PDB file of C-alpha atoms in Angstrom:
ATOM      1  CA  ASP A   1      14.938  94.428  94.052  1.00  0.00           C
ATOM      2  CA  ILE A   2      15.779  92.121  97.286  1.00  0.00           C
ATOM      3  CA  GLN A   3      17.488  94.583  99.911  1.00  0.00           C
ATOM      4  CA  MET A   4      20.009  93.156 102.119  1.00  0.00           C
ATOM      5  CA  THR A   5      20.778  94.175 105.651  1.00  0.00           C
ATOM      6  CA  GLN A   6      23.745  92.677 107.882  1.00  0.00           C
ATOM      7  CA  SER A   7      23.540  93.584 111.919  1.00  0.00           C
ATOM      8  CA  PRO A   8      26.357  94.860 113.580  1.00  0.00           C
ATOM      9  CA  SER A   9      28.027  97.097 111.449  1.00  0.00           C
ATOM     10  CA  SER A  10      31.274  96.334 112.905  1.00  0.00           C
ATOM     11  CA  VAL A  11      32.228  94.269 116.209  1.00  0.00           C
ATOM     12  CA  SER A  12      35.772  94.235 118.269  1.00  0.00           C
ATOM     13  CA  ALA A  13      36.412  90.789 119.274  1.00  0.00           C
ATOM     14  CA  PHE A  14      39.257  89.045 120.856  1.00  0.00           C
ATOM     15  CA  VAL A  15      41.168  86.317 118.808  1.00  0.00           C
ATOM     16  CA  GLY A  16      39.206  83.378 120.400  1.00  0.00           C
ATOM     17  CA  ASP A  17      36.276  84.530 120.922  1.00  0.00           C
ATOM     18  CA  ARG A  18      33.420  83.276 118.826  1.00  0.00           C
ATOM     19  CA  VAL A  19      31.641  85.668 116.558  1.00  0.00           C
ATOM     20  CA  THR A  20      27.836  85.918 115.076  1.00  0.00           C
ATOM     21  CA  ILE A  21      27.453  87.959 111.747  1.00  0.00           C
ATOM     22  CA  THR A  22      22.969  88.752 110.842  1.00  0.00           C
ATOM     23  CA  CYS A  23      22.577  88.831 107.449  1.00  0.00           C
ATOM     24  CA  ARG A  24      18.115  89.432 106.697  1.00  0.00           C
ATOM     25  CA  ALA A  25      16.356  89.984 103.244  1.00  0.00           C
ATOM     26  CA  SER A  26      13.579  91.606 102.885  1.00  0.00           C
ATOM     27  CA  GLN A  27      11.571  89.139 101.513  1.00  0.00           C
ATOM     28  CA  GLY A  28      11.913  85.037 101.504  1.00  0.00           C
ATOM     29  CA  ILE A  29      14.928  83.452  99.554  1.00  0.00           C
ATOM     30  CA  GLY A  30      15.563  80.209 100.627  1.00  0.00           C
ATOM     31  CA  SER A  31      18.891  78.914 101.365  1.00  0.00           C
ATOM     32  CA  TRP A  32      20.318  81.277  97.742  1.00  0.00           C
ATOM     33  CA  LEU A  33      22.661  82.913 100.764  1.00  0.00           C
ATOM     34  CA  ALA A  34      26.519  83.428 100.177  1.00  0.00           C
ATOM     35  CA  TRP A  35      29.385  84.608 102.610  1.00  0.00           C
ATOM     36  CA  TYR A  36      32.352  86.308 101.774  1.00  0.00           C
ATOM     37  CA  GLN A  37      35.102  87.685 103.205  1.00  0.00           C
ATOM     38  CA  LYS A  38      36.501  90.631 102.233  1.00  0.00           C
ATOM     39  CA  LYS A  39      40.658  92.534 103.030  1.00  0.00           C
ATOM     40  CA  PRO A  40      41.673  95.782 102.295  1.00  0.00           C
ATOM     41  CA  GLY A  41      43.308  95.239  98.778  1.00  0.00           C
ATOM     42  CA  LYS A  42      41.670  91.643  98.433  1.00  0.00           C
ATOM     43  CA  ALA A  43      39.860  90.610  95.992  1.00  0.00           C
ATOM     44  CA  PRO A  44      36.618  88.536  98.131  1.00  0.00           C
ATOM     45  CA  LYS A  45      37.143  85.171  98.786  1.00  0.00           C
ATOM     46  CA  LEU A  46      33.979  83.077  99.673  1.00  0.00           C
ATOM     47  CA  LEU A  47      33.083  81.428 102.767  1.00  0.00           C
ATOM     48  CA  ILE A  48      29.781  79.918 102.403  1.00  0.00           C
ATOM     49  CA  TYR A  49      27.492  79.488  99.551  1.00  0.00           C
ATOM     50  CA  ALA A  50      23.682  78.102 100.161  1.00  0.00           C
ATOM     51  CA  ALA A  51      23.653  78.944 103.154  1.00  0.00           C
ATOM     52  CA  SER A  52      25.492  77.060 105.005  1.00  0.00           C
ATOM     53  CA  SER A  53      27.334  75.043 102.065  1.00  0.00           C
ATOM     54  CA  LEU A  54      31.222  75.444 103.115  1.00  0.00           C
ATOM     55  CA  GLN A  55      33.383  76.505 100.577  1.00  0.00           C
ATOM     56  CA  SER A  56      36.577  74.088 100.129  1.00  0.00           C
ATOM     57  CA  GLY A  57      39.347  74.959 101.966  1.00  0.00           C
ATOM     58  CA  VAL A  58      37.731  77.208 104.193  1.00  0.00           C
ATOM     59  CA  PRO A  59      38.029  76.716 107.701  1.00  0.00           C
ATOM     60  CA  SER A  60      36.393  74.412 109.396  1.00  0.00           C
ATOM     61  CA  ARG A  61      34.986  77.335 112.166  1.00  0.00           C
ATOM     62  CA  PHE A  62      33.555  79.161 110.134  1.00  0.00           C
ATOM     63  CA  SER A  63      30.118  78.134 109.476  1.00  0.00           C
ATOM     64  CA  GLY A  64      26.447  79.925 108.062  1.00  0.00           C
ATOM     65  CA  SER A  65      22.576  79.131 109.211  1.00  0.00           C
ATOM     66  CA  GLY A  66      19.528  80.766 108.386  1.00  0.00           C
ATOM     67  CA  SER A  67      16.766  80.150 105.386  1.00  0.00           C
ATOM     68  CA  GLY A  68      14.299  82.152 104.277  1.00  0.00           C
ATOM     69  CA  THR A  69      14.692  85.855 105.415  1.00  0.00           C
ATOM     70  CA  ASP A  70      17.141  85.733 108.238  1.00  0.00           C
ATOM     71  CA  PHE A  71      20.883  84.292 108.156  1.00  0.00           C
ATOM     72  CA  THR A  72      23.677  84.049 110.557  1.00  0.00           C
ATOM     73  CA  LEU A  73      27.980  83.488 109.904  1.00  0.00           C
ATOM     74  CA  THR A  74      29.265  82.286 112.934  1.00  0.00           C
ATOM     75  CA  ILE A  75      33.350  82.090 113.322  1.00  0.00           C
ATOM     76  CA  SER A  76      33.776  79.896 116.056  1.00  0.00           C
ATOM     77  CA  SER A  77      37.065  80.726 117.432  1.00  0.00           C
ATOM     78  CA  LEU A  78      38.291  84.013 115.933  1.00  0.00           C
ATOM     79  CA  GLN A  79      42.212  83.553 114.573  1.00  0.00           C
ATOM     80  CA  PRO A  80      44.480  86.678 113.813  1.00  0.00           C
ATOM     81  CA  GLU A  81      43.884  86.269 110.122  1.00  0.00           C
ATOM     82  CA  ASP A  82      40.209  86.639 110.135  1.00  0.00           C
ATOM     83  CA  PHE A  83      39.586  90.351 110.606  1.00  0.00           C
ATOM     84  CA  ALA A  84      37.914  91.239 107.668  1.00  0.00           C
ATOM     85  CA  THR A  85      34.981  92.863 106.658  1.00  0.00           C
ATOM     86  CA  TYR A  86      31.969  90.464 106.288  1.00  0.00           C
ATOM     87  CA  TYR A  87      29.284  90.138 103.171  1.00  0.00           C
ATOM     88  CA  CYS A  88      26.575  88.273 103.433  1.00  0.00           C
ATOM     89  CA  GLN A  89      24.631  87.997  99.468  1.00  0.00           C
ATOM     90  CA  GLN A  90      21.255  87.046  98.024  1.00  0.00           C
ATOM     91  CA  ALA A  91      21.900  84.426  95.428  1.00  0.00           C
ATOM     92  CA  ASN A  92      17.754  84.028  95.099  1.00  0.00           C
ATOM     93  CA  SER A  93      16.986  86.770  92.481  1.00  0.00           C
ATOM     94  CA  PHE A  94      18.708  87.969  89.932  1.00  0.00           C
ATOM     95  CA  PRO A  95      18.825  90.246  88.427  1.00  0.00           C
ATOM     96  CA  PRO A  96      19.499  92.244  91.021  1.00  0.00           C
ATOM     97  CA  LEU A  97      22.263  89.997  92.930  1.00  0.00           C
ATOM     98  CA  THR A  98      22.314  92.200  95.883  1.00  0.00           C
ATOM     99  CA  PHE A  99      25.231  92.519  98.641  1.00  0.00           C
ATOM    100  CA  GLY A 100      25.067  93.462 102.338  1.00  0.00           C
ATOM    101  CA  PRO A 101      26.819  96.573 103.610  1.00  0.00           C
ATOM    102  CA  GLY A 102      28.968  94.517 105.579  1.00  0.00           C
ATOM    103  CA  THR A 103      30.232  93.879 109.104  1.00  0.00           C
ATOM    104  CA  LYS A 104      33.892  94.991 110.029  1.00  0.00           C
ATOM    105  CA  VAL A 105      35.843  92.011 112.027  1.00  0.00           C
ATOM    106  CA  ASP A 106      38.259  94.554 114.702  1.00  0.00           C
ATOM    107  CA  ILE A 107      40.429  93.652 117.040  1.00  0.00           C
ATOM    108  CA  LYS A 108      39.586  94.365 120.485  1.00  0.00           C
TER     109      LYS A 108
ATOM    110  CA  GLN B   1      43.397  76.479  88.439  1.00  0.00           C
ATOM    111  CA  LEU B   2      41.345  78.901  87.903  1.00  0.00           C
ATOM    112  CA  GLN B   3      42.534  82.795  87.163  1.00  0.00           C
ATOM    113  CA  LEU B   4      40.632  85.397  86.119  1.00  0.00           C
ATOM    114  CA  GLN B   5      42.683  89.114  85.255  1.00  0.00           C
ATOM    115  CA  GLU B   6      41.246  92.421  84.770  1.00  0.00           C
ATOM    116  CA  SER B   7      43.198  94.230  82.036  1.00  0.00           C
ATOM    117  CA  GLY B   8      42.400  98.043  80.899  1.00  0.00           C
ATOM    118  CA  PRO B   9      43.006 101.927  81.969  1.00  0.00           C
ATOM    119  CA  GLY B  10      43.183 103.010  85.501  1.00  0.00           C
ATOM    120  CA  LEU B  11      42.126 106.373  84.499  1.00  0.00           C
ATOM    121  CA  VAL B  12      38.905 107.336  83.173  1.00  0.00           C
ATOM    122  CA  LYS B  13      37.784 111.185  81.961  1.00  0.00           C
ATOM    123  CA  PRO B  14      33.761 112.455  83.306  1.00  0.00           C
ATOM    124  CA  SER B  15      31.004 111.566  80.205  1.00  0.00           C
ATOM    125  CA  GLU B  16      33.807 108.728  78.502  1.00  0.00           C
ATOM    126  CA  THR B  17      33.374 105.487  78.429  1.00  0.00           C
ATOM    127  CA  LEU B  18      35.000 102.873  80.775  1.00  0.00           C
ATOM    128  CA  SER B  19      36.427  99.886  79.365  1.00  0.00           C
ATOM    129  CA  LEU B  20      37.671  96.772  81.034  1.00  0.00           C
ATOM    130  CA  THR B  21      38.838  92.987  79.368  1.00  0.00           C
ATOM    131  CA  CYS B  22      38.977  90.304  81.871  1.00  0.00           C
ATOM    132  CA  THR B  23      40.933  86.936  80.601  1.00  0.00           C
ATOM    133  CA  VAL B  24      40.317  83.563  82.091  1.00  0.00           C
ATOM    134  CA  SER B  25      42.778  80.618  82.159  1.00  0.00           C
ATOM    135  CA  GLY B  26      42.304  77.086  83.512  1.00  0.00           C
ATOM    136  CA  GLY B  27      38.986  77.645  82.351  1.00  0.00           C
ATOM    137  CA  SER B  28      36.554  78.141  79.854  1.00  0.00           C
ATOM    138  CA  VAL B  29      33.730  81.305  79.319  1.00  0.00           C
ATOM    139  CA  SER B  30      32.086  78.793  77.153  1.00  0.00           C
ATOM    140  CA  SER B  31      31.169  76.180  79.908  1.00  0.00           C
ATOM    141  CA  ASP B  32      27.646  75.595  80.538  1.00  0.00           C
ATOM    142  CA  SER B  33      28.015  75.936  84.069  1.00  0.00           C
ATOM    143  CA  PHE B  34      28.707  79.576  84.833  1.00  0.00           C
ATOM    144  CA  TYR B  35      28.180  82.931  84.760  1.00  0.00           C
ATOM    145  CA  TRP B  36      31.119  85.585  83.787  1.00  0.00           C
ATOM    146  CA  GLY B  37      30.377  88.804  86.414  1.00  0.00           C
ATOM    147  CA  TRP B  38      31.997  92.055  86.718  1.00  0.00           C
ATOM    148  CA  ILE B  39      31.672  93.523  90.069  1.00  0.00           C
ATOM    149  CA  ARG B  40      32.934  96.810  92.094  1.00  0.00           C
ATOM    150  CA  GLN B  41      33.679  98.393  95.214  1.00  0.00           C
ATOM    151  CA  PRO B  42      33.541 102.311  95.471  1.00  0.00           C
ATOM    152  CA  PRO B  43      36.563 103.477  97.936  1.00  0.00           C
ATOM    153  CA  GLY B  44      35.054 103.182 101.176  1.00  0.00           C
ATOM    154  CA  LYS B  45      31.870 101.445 100.159  1.00  0.00           C
ATOM    155  CA  GLY B  46      30.808  97.752  99.882  1.00  0.00           C
ATOM    156  CA  LEU B  47      30.495  95.787  96.620  1.00  0.00           C
ATOM    157  CA  GLU B  48      27.876  96.445  93.793  1.00  0.00           C
ATOM    158  CA  TRP B  49      27.031  93.820  91.160  1.00  0.00           C
ATOM    159  CA  ILE B  50      27.155  94.900  87.401  1.00  0.00           C
ATOM    160  CA  GLY B  51      25.951  92.359  85.695  1.00  0.00           C
ATOM    161  CA  SER B  52      26.826  88.783  84.128  1.00  0.00           C
ATOM    162  CA  ILE B  53      26.876  86.937  81.360  1.00  0.00           C
ATOM    163  CA  TYR B  54      26.183  83.049  79.993  1.00  0.00           C
ATOM    164  CA  PHE B  55      28.100  81.171  77.943  1.00  0.00           C
ATOM    165  CA  SER B  56      25.457  81.999  75.374  1.00  0.00           C
ATOM    166  CA  GLY B  57      26.092  85.218  75.087  1.00  0.00           C
ATOM    167  CA  SER B  58      22.753  86.587  77.458  1.00  0.00           C
ATOM    168  CA  THR B  59      23.236  89.670  79.339  1.00  0.00           C
ATOM    169  CA  TYR B  60      21.928  89.933  82.585  1.00  0.00           C
ATOM    170  CA  TYR B  61      22.663  93.845  84.214  1.00  0.00           C
ATOM    171  CA  ASN B  62      21.646  96.406  87.742  1.00  0.00           C
ATOM    172  CA  PRO B  63      18.963  97.650  86.534  1.00  0.00           C
ATOM    173  CA  SER B  64      20.407 100.652  88.212  1.00  0.00           C
ATOM    174  CA  LEU B  65      23.243 100.771  86.061  1.00  0.00           C
ATOM    175  CA  GLU B  66      21.529  99.593  83.381  1.00  0.00           C
ATOM    176  CA  SER B  67      20.938 101.957  80.784  1.00  0.00           C
ATOM    177  CA  ARG B  68      24.843 102.877  80.635  1.00  0.00           C
ATOM    178  CA  VAL B  69      26.718  99.504  81.004  1.00  0.00           C
ATOM    179  CA  THR B  70      27.214  96.374  78.217  1.00  0.00           C
ATOM    180  CA  ILE B  71      29.351  93.540  78.950  1.00  0.00           C
ATOM    181  CA  SER B  72      30.412  90.792  76.098  1.00  0.00           C
ATOM    182  CA  ARG B  73      32.422  88.273  75.398  1.00  0.00           C
ATOM    183  CA  ASP B  74      35.279  86.944  73.430  1.00  0.00           C
ATOM    184  CA  THR B  75      35.483  82.940  73.238  1.00  0.00           C
ATOM    185  CA  SER B  76      38.200  82.977  71.050  1.00  0.00           C
ATOM    186  CA  LYS B  77      40.714  84.698  73.270  1.00  0.00           C
ATOM    187  CA  ASN B  78      38.664  83.782  76.256  1.00  0.00           C
ATOM    188  CA  GLN B  79      37.749  86.821  77.575  1.00  0.00           C
ATOM    189  CA  PHE B  80      35.019  88.684  78.508  1.00  0.00           C
ATOM    190  CA  SER B  81      34.727  92.768  78.841  1.00  0.00           C
ATOM    191  CA  LEU B  82      32.628  95.375  80.575  1.00  0.00           C
ATOM    192  CA  ASN B  83      31.976  98.528  78.798  1.00  0.00           C
ATOM    193  CA  LEU B  84      30.124 101.919  80.931  1.00  0.00           C
ATOM    194  CA  SER B  85      29.418 104.683  79.281  1.00  0.00           C
ATOM    195  CA  SER B  86      28.764 108.433  80.964  1.00  0.00           C
ATOM    196  CA  VAL B  87      31.112 108.216  83.587  1.00  0.00           C
ATOM    197  CA  THR B  88      30.871 109.806  86.396  1.00  0.00           C
ATOM    198  CA  ALA B  89      33.568 110.582  89.865  1.00  0.00           C
ATOM    199  CA  THR B  90      30.708 107.977  91.920  1.00  0.00           C
ATOM    200  CA  ASP B  91      31.873 105.548  88.982  1.00  0.00           C
ATOM    201  CA  THR B  92      35.719 104.765  90.783  1.00  0.00           C
ATOM    202  CA  ALA B  93      35.804 101.997  92.334  1.00  0.00           C
ATOM    203  CA  VAL B  94      38.269  98.727  92.492  1.00  0.00           C
ATOM    204  CA  TYR B  95      36.747  96.882  89.089  1.00  0.00           C
ATOM    205  CA  TYR B  96      36.285  92.859  89.717  1.00  0.00           C
ATOM    206  CA  CYS B  97      35.849  90.345  87.227  1.00  0.00           C
ATOM    207  CA  ALA B  98      34.758  86.927  88.868  1.00  0.00           C
ATOM    208  CA  ARG B  99      33.225  82.701  87.860  1.00  0.00           C
ATOM    209  CA  GLN B 100      28.817  82.895  88.720  1.00  0.00           C
ATOM    210  CA  TRP B 101      28.059  79.517  89.603  1.00  0.00           C
ATOM    211  CA  MET B 102      24.925  78.775  87.319  1.00  0.00           C
ATOM    212  CA  THR B 103      22.426  77.230  89.939  1.00  0.00           C
ATOM    213  CA  ALA B 104      23.389  78.761  93.148  1.00  0.00           C
ATOM    214  CA  ASN B 105      24.429  82.860  91.918  1.00  0.00           C
ATOM    215  CA  HIS B 106      27.246  83.087  93.986  1.00  0.00           C
ATOM    216  CA  PHE B 107      30.953  84.001  92.932  1.00  0.00           C
ATOM    217  CA  ASP B 108      33.646  81.427  93.262  1.00  0.00           C
ATOM    218  CA  PHE B 109      36.650  82.573  91.507  1.00  0.00           C
ATOM    219  CA  TRP B 110      37.803  86.219  91.383  1.00  0.00           C
ATOM    220  CA  GLY B 111      40.335  88.510  89.737  1.00  0.00           C
ATOM    221  CA  GLN B 112      42.642  90.399  92.213  1.00  0.00           C
ATOM    222  CA  GLY B 113      40.577  94.019  90.849  1.00  0.00           C
ATOM    223  CA  THR B 114      41.501  97.166  89.042  1.00  0.00           C
ATOM    224  CA  LEU B 115      40.930 100.573  90.610  1.00  0.00           C
ATOM    225  CA  VAL B 116      39.720 102.928  87.896  1.00  0.00           C
ATOM    226  CA  THR B 117      39.389 105.912  89.032  1.00  0.00           C
ATOM    227  CA  VAL B 118      37.132 108.855  86.569  1.00  0.00           C
ATOM    228  CA  SER B 119      38.592 112.134  86.137  1.00  0.00           C
ATOM    229  CA  SER B 120      39.717 114.999  84.352  1.00  0.00           C
TER     230      SER B 120
END
């Protein structure tokens, strides 16, 4: 199975800050990576797929990059509604599909 | 607009079988462009993929759960279902159904989720 790690596990930031979250796969997955935003009591929301493709309706302040084993999610200017937990998911090797452990973004 | 809705008991006894159904509206479980999947999140923990089913009926399961999981679909009702047998307290989680793109294996539409508690 492909294992996913994320760093940091949590980050505190101000509104307006640029936030970068890293995801690493235990083996190469090409560009087959997705990012989700998860808020308490809500379903996960797809932000990015295929490493860098922005899902329809997602604000352009979200962007993804990377390939192989190392990926990043960047929020260019953090907004109040962006405080949430972010998960990466490898989409290359199936089954199983695997998620990272999550990165919690909270208010500083 | 595609919508998914989970339904089923919120409380299951240990050793029994957890059964959930996902009703799809605004789309078809018979589409050859998608899988239909189940994902769960235990309280305070991360997301875990359980398994997925293709329009043909082919199923794919997480090896960690494979011995206890069955996913099926009812095309006449536009539903797909999850059965998880021999449950224990560690199966307590919010269970989500979701649509999975066949080509890129990401989940773009999700149900709201349903909490299933395993307790006697």
